Amino acid sequence: MRIARFVHNDTIAFGTVELDEDRGEHPNTIAVLNGDPLVTAVQYTGERLLLDDVRLVAPIIPRSKVVAIGRNYAAHAAEFGNEVPEEPMTFLKPNTSVIGSGEPIIYPKQTSAVDHEGELAVVIGRICKDVPVERVPEVIFGYTCSNDVSARDLQQRDKQWGRAKGFDTFCPLGPWIVTHLSLEEASDLDLRVTVTRNGETIERQSSTTKNLVHGIAELVSFVSSFTTLLPGDVILTGTPEGVGRIEPGDVVDVEIEGIGTLSNPVVAAE
């Protein structure tokens, strides 16, 4: 199931997405849900809309936090001359940094070096603390694409990552949450990031989630060992090698096999 959050007639709602590739009866439509599927059981209103007639927004605005993982692909750590940490390296991104697919990444005036970082994101589905690795599948609601946008010069200058990764619009999520993937399937997905500039599309990142140093179950268990996770919280699992600069005018696409494509233009701050 693909669960999206969308705007139609100035109203925000959730729905389940059916694509042409599903070969179902209602291709490229969204079936509208009653309420928030993270709070209540999935219930349909009976209304179905064309995807072209709605505007997708971030599939989730985390109720409390986005927990991101640093240096979780060995090749990415190496490209910056860093060692892979023995335990997962964590940092927080505010929920005000979250935007959806199609919404602009705003290039702040305080920086001159902004990078893309495509990642698999895990969406938590229930309140949990100290989750054993073997029970992690019970607390995962689903998966989505993410971009841990980073002001690299500020990250180096500040010696910590809060400001560099916490600007408004610096956490694109989407286009929807996929709930049908097993933990094993999510742990072996191709991930690709492209940047389109002046009409030319260049592949920047290409890897697979099986290259995660600390796997999905380990990450969720570790994060839950020091903070209570709430429904709608998001864990970014880390980015592979190939991160690079983005500029106003670019379009960044994060594509993850079995999930979809998160696409965001980059615009200069006014």
Coordinates of C-alpha atoms in Angstrom, one line a residue:
M1 CA 0.0 0.0 0.0
R2 CA 1.1 3.5 -0.8
I3 CA -0.2 6.1 1.6
A4 CA 0.0 9.7 0.5
R5 CA -0.9 13.0 2.0
F6 CA -2.4 15.5 -0.5
V7 CA -4.3 18.8 -1.0
H8 CA -7.5 18.9 -2.9
N9 CA -9.9 21.9 -2.9
D10 CA -7.8 23.5 -0.2
T11 CA -8.3 20.5 2.1
I12 CA -5.4 18.2 3.3
A13 CA -6.2 14.5 3.5
F14 CA -4.6 11.1 3.3
G15 CA -5.2 8.5 0.6
T16 CA -3.9 5.3 -0.9
V17 CA -2.3 5.5 -4.3
E18 CA -2.9 3.1 -7.2
L19 CA -0.5 3.5 -10.1
D20 CA -0.7 2.2 -13.7
E21 CA 2.0 -0.3 -12.9
D22 CA -0.2 -2.0 -10.4
R23 CA -2.5 -3.1 -13.3
G24 CA -5.6 -2.5 -11.1
E25 CA -9.0 -1.2 -11.9
H26 CA -8.2 2.5 -11.0
P27 CA -4.7 3.4 -12.4
N28 CA -3.2 6.7 -11.3
T29 CA -5.8 7.5 -8.7
I30 CA -5.9 8.1 -5.0
A31 CA -8.6 6.6 -2.8
V32 CA -9.4 9.1 0.0
L33 CA -9.1 8.0 3.7
N34 CA -11.0 9.1 6.8
G35 CA -8.6 10.6 9.2
D36 CA -4.9 9.8 9.8
P37 CA -3.8 6.2 9.1
L38 CA -1.1 6.5 11.8
V39 CA -3.8 7.2 14.4
T40 CA -6.8 5.1 13.2
A41 CA -7.3 2.0 11.2
V42 CA -7.5 2.6 7.4
Q43 CA -11.0 3.6 6.5
Y44 CA -12.1 4.7 3.0
T45 CA -14.5 7.6 2.4
G46 CA -15.6 6.0 -1.0
E47 CA -14.2 9.0 -2.9
R48 CA -11.5 8.5 -5.5
L49 CA -9.5 11.3 -7.2
L50 CA -7.2 11.4 -10.2
L51 CA -3.6 11.9 -9.1
D52 CA -3.3 14.7 -11.7
D53 CA -6.1 16.5 -9.8
V54 CA -4.4 16.6 -6.4
R55 CA -1.2 18.1 -5.1
L56 CA 1.0 15.7 -3.1
V57 CA 2.6 17.1 0.1
A58 CA 5.0 15.5 2.6
P59 CA 3.4 12.1 3.4
I60 CA 4.1 12.7 7.1
I61 CA 5.0 15.7 9.3
P62 CA 6.8 14.0 12.2
R63 CA 4.9 14.6 15.5
S64 CA 8.2 15.0 17.4
K65 CA 11.4 14.3 15.5
V66 CA 13.4 13.2 12.6
V67 CA 16.4 11.2 13.7
A68 CA 19.1 11.0 11.1
I69 CA 22.1 8.7 10.9
G70 CA 25.5 9.9 9.8
R71 CA 28.3 7.9 8.0
N72 CA 26.3 4.8 7.6
Y73 CA 27.7 3.8 4.2
A74 CA 31.4 3.0 4.2
A75 CA 32.1 4.6 0.9
H76 CA 30.4 7.9 1.9
A77 CA 32.5 8.0 5.1
A78 CA 35.6 7.4 3.0
E79 CA 34.9 10.2 0.5
F80 CA 35.1 12.7 3.4
G81 CA 38.1 11.0 5.0
N82 CA 36.1 9.7 7.9
E83 CA 36.0 6.4 9.7
V84 CA 32.8 4.4 10.0
P85 CA 31.6 4.8 13.7
E86 CA 31.3 1.6 15.8
E87 CA 27.8 2.7 16.9
P88 CA 25.3 4.6 14.8
M89 CA 26.0 8.3 14.7
T90 CA 22.8 10.2 15.3
F91 CA 21.6 13.8 14.9
L92 CA 18.2 15.5 14.8
K93 CA 16.5 17.5 12.1
P94 CA 13.5 19.6 13.1
N95 CA 10.1 18.8 11.7
T96 CA 10.0 22.3 10.3
S97 CA 12.6 21.1 7.8
V98 CA 10.2 18.7 6.2
I99 CA 8.7 19.3 2.7
G100 CA 7.1 17.1 0.2
S101 CA 7.9 16.1 -3.4
G102 CA 7.6 19.0 -5.8
E103 CA 8.2 21.6 -3.1
P104 CA 11.3 23.8 -3.4
I105 CA 14.5 23.4 -1.4
I106 CA 15.3 26.9 -0.4
Y107 CA 19.0 27.8 -0.7
P108 CA 19.8 29.9 2.4
K109 CA 21.7 33.1 2.3
Q110 CA 24.0 32.0 5.1
T111 CA 25.7 29.3 3.0
S112 CA 27.6 28.8 -0.3
A113 CA 27.9 25.0 -0.2
V114 CA 24.7 23.0 -0.1
D115 CA 24.8 19.2 -0.8
H116 CA 22.1 16.6 -1.6
E117 CA 22.1 13.3 0.4
G118 CA 19.6 10.8 -0.9
E119 CA 18.4 8.3 1.8
L120 CA 15.9 5.6 2.7
A121 CA 13.6 6.9 5.5
V122 CA 11.8 4.7 8.0
V123 CA 8.5 5.8 9.4
I124 CA 7.6 4.6 12.9
G125 CA 4.0 3.4 13.4
R126 CA 3.6 3.0 17.2
I127 CA 4.9 4.3 20.5
C128 CA 8.0 2.3 21.4
K129 CA 11.1 2.3 23.6
D130 CA 14.0 -0.2 23.9
V131 CA 12.8 -2.2 20.9
P132 CA 14.7 -5.5 20.5
V133 CA 16.1 -6.0 17.0
E134 CA 13.9 -9.0 16.4
R135 CA 10.7 -7.0 17.1
V136 CA 11.6 -3.9 15.0
P137 CA 9.2 -5.0 12.2
E138 CA 6.3 -4.6 14.6
V139 CA 7.0 -0.8 15.0
I140 CA 7.7 0.2 11.4
F141 CA 4.8 1.8 9.6
G142 CA 6.5 2.0 6.2
Y143 CA 9.3 3.5 4.1
T144 CA 9.7 6.6 2.0
C145 CA 12.4 8.5 0.1
S146 CA 14.3 11.4 1.8
N147 CA 17.0 14.0 1.1
D148 CA 19.2 15.0 4.0
V149 CA 20.0 18.4 2.5
S150 CA 23.2 19.8 4.2
A151 CA 25.0 23.2 4.2
R152 CA 28.5 21.7 4.2
D153 CA 30.4 24.9 4.9
L154 CA 28.3 25.5 8.0
Q155 CA 28.6 21.9 9.1
Q156 CA 32.4 22.3 9.1
R157 CA 32.4 25.7 10.6
D158 CA 30.0 25.0 13.5
K159 CA 31.6 21.6 14.4
Q160 CA 28.1 20.2 14.9
W161 CA 25.3 19.6 12.5
G162 CA 22.2 21.2 13.9
R163 CA 22.2 24.4 11.9
A164 CA 23.7 22.9 8.7
K165 CA 21.0 20.3 8.4
G166 CA 18.1 22.0 10.1
F167 CA 17.1 24.8 7.8
D168 CA 13.5 25.0 6.7
T169 CA 13.0 22.7 3.5
F170 CA 16.2 20.7 4.3
C171 CA 14.3 17.4 4.8
P172 CA 12.3 16.5 1.7
L173 CA 10.2 13.3 2.2
G174 CA 8.0 11.5 -0.3
P175 CA 6.3 11.0 -2.6
W176 CA 4.3 8.6 -0.3
I177 CA 4.9 6.0 2.4
V178 CA 5.1 2.4 1.2
T179 CA 3.8 0.0 3.8
H180 CA 4.0 -3.4 2.1
L181 CA 7.7 -3.9 2.1
S182 CA 9.2 -6.4 4.5
L183 CA 12.3 -5.6 6.5
E184 CA 14.3 -7.9 4.2
E185 CA 13.0 -6.2 1.1
A186 CA 13.7 -2.7 2.4
S187 CA 17.2 -3.9 3.2
D188 CA 18.0 -4.5 -0.5
L189 CA 16.7 -1.6 -2.6
D190 CA 18.5 0.3 -5.3
L191 CA 18.9 4.0 -4.5
R192 CA 19.7 6.6 -7.1
V193 CA 20.1 10.4 -7.0
T194 CA 20.2 12.6 -10.1
V195 CA 20.6 16.4 -10.5
T196 CA 19.2 18.2 -13.5
R197 CA 21.0 21.4 -14.3
N198 CA 20.5 23.5 -17.4
G199 CA 18.5 20.7 -19.0
E200 CA 21.2 18.1 -18.4
T201 CA 20.6 15.2 -15.9
I202 CA 23.6 13.7 -14.2
E203 CA 23.6 10.7 -11.9
R204 CA 25.3 11.6 -8.6
Q205 CA 24.6 8.7 -6.2
S206 CA 23.9 5.0 -7.0
S207 CA 24.0 2.3 -4.4
T208 CA 21.8 -0.1 -2.5
T209 CA 20.4 -0.3 1.0
K210 CA 22.2 -3.6 1.5
N211 CA 25.3 -1.5 1.8
L212 CA 24.1 0.1 5.0
V213 CA 26.8 -0.4 7.7
H214 CA 24.2 -0.5 10.5
G215 CA 21.0 -2.1 9.1
I216 CA 17.5 -0.9 9.5
A217 CA 16.6 -3.1 12.4
E218 CA 19.8 -2.2 14.3
L219 CA 19.1 1.5 13.7
V220 CA 15.6 1.5 15.0
S221 CA 16.6 -0.6 18.0
F222 CA 19.5 1.7 18.7
V223 CA 17.5 5.0 18.4
S224 CA 14.8 3.5 20.6
S225 CA 17.4 2.8 23.3
F226 CA 17.8 6.5 24.1
T227 CA 14.6 8.1 23.0
T228 CA 10.9 7.1 22.9
L229 CA 9.7 6.9 19.3
L230 CA 6.3 8.1 18.5
P231 CA 3.9 7.3 15.6
G232 CA 5.1 9.4 12.6
D233 CA 8.7 9.8 13.8
V234 CA 11.1 9.3 10.9
I235 CA 14.6 7.8 10.9
L236 CA 16.9 8.6 8.0
T237 CA 19.2 5.7 7.5
G238 CA 22.2 7.4 5.9
T239 CA 23.4 8.3 2.5
P240 CA 25.8 6.5 0.1
E241 CA 28.8 8.0 -1.7
G242 CA 28.4 10.6 -4.4
V243 CA 26.9 13.5 -2.4
G244 CA 27.4 16.8 -4.2
R245 CA 26.6 20.5 -4.6
I246 CA 23.2 21.7 -5.6
E247 CA 22.4 25.2 -6.8
P248 CA 19.4 27.4 -7.4
G249 CA 17.8 26.2 -10.7
D250 CA 18.6 22.6 -10.1
V251 CA 16.1 19.7 -9.7
V252 CA 17.1 16.9 -7.4
D253 CA 15.6 13.5 -7.8
V254 CA 15.9 10.7 -5.2
E255 CA 14.7 7.4 -6.6
I256 CA 14.4 4.3 -4.5
E257 CA 13.4 0.9 -6.0
G258 CA 9.9 -0.2 -5.0
I259 CA 9.0 3.2 -3.4
G260 CA 9.1 6.0 -6.0
T261 CA 10.9 9.2 -6.8
L262 CA 11.2 12.3 -4.6
S263 CA 11.7 15.4 -6.8
N264 CA 12.5 18.9 -5.6
P265 CA 13.6 22.1 -7.4
V266 CA 16.2 24.3 -5.7
V267 CA 15.4 28.0 -5.4
A268 CA 17.4 30.9 -3.9
A269 CA 16.2 32.5 -0.7
E270 CA 14.4 35.8 -1.2

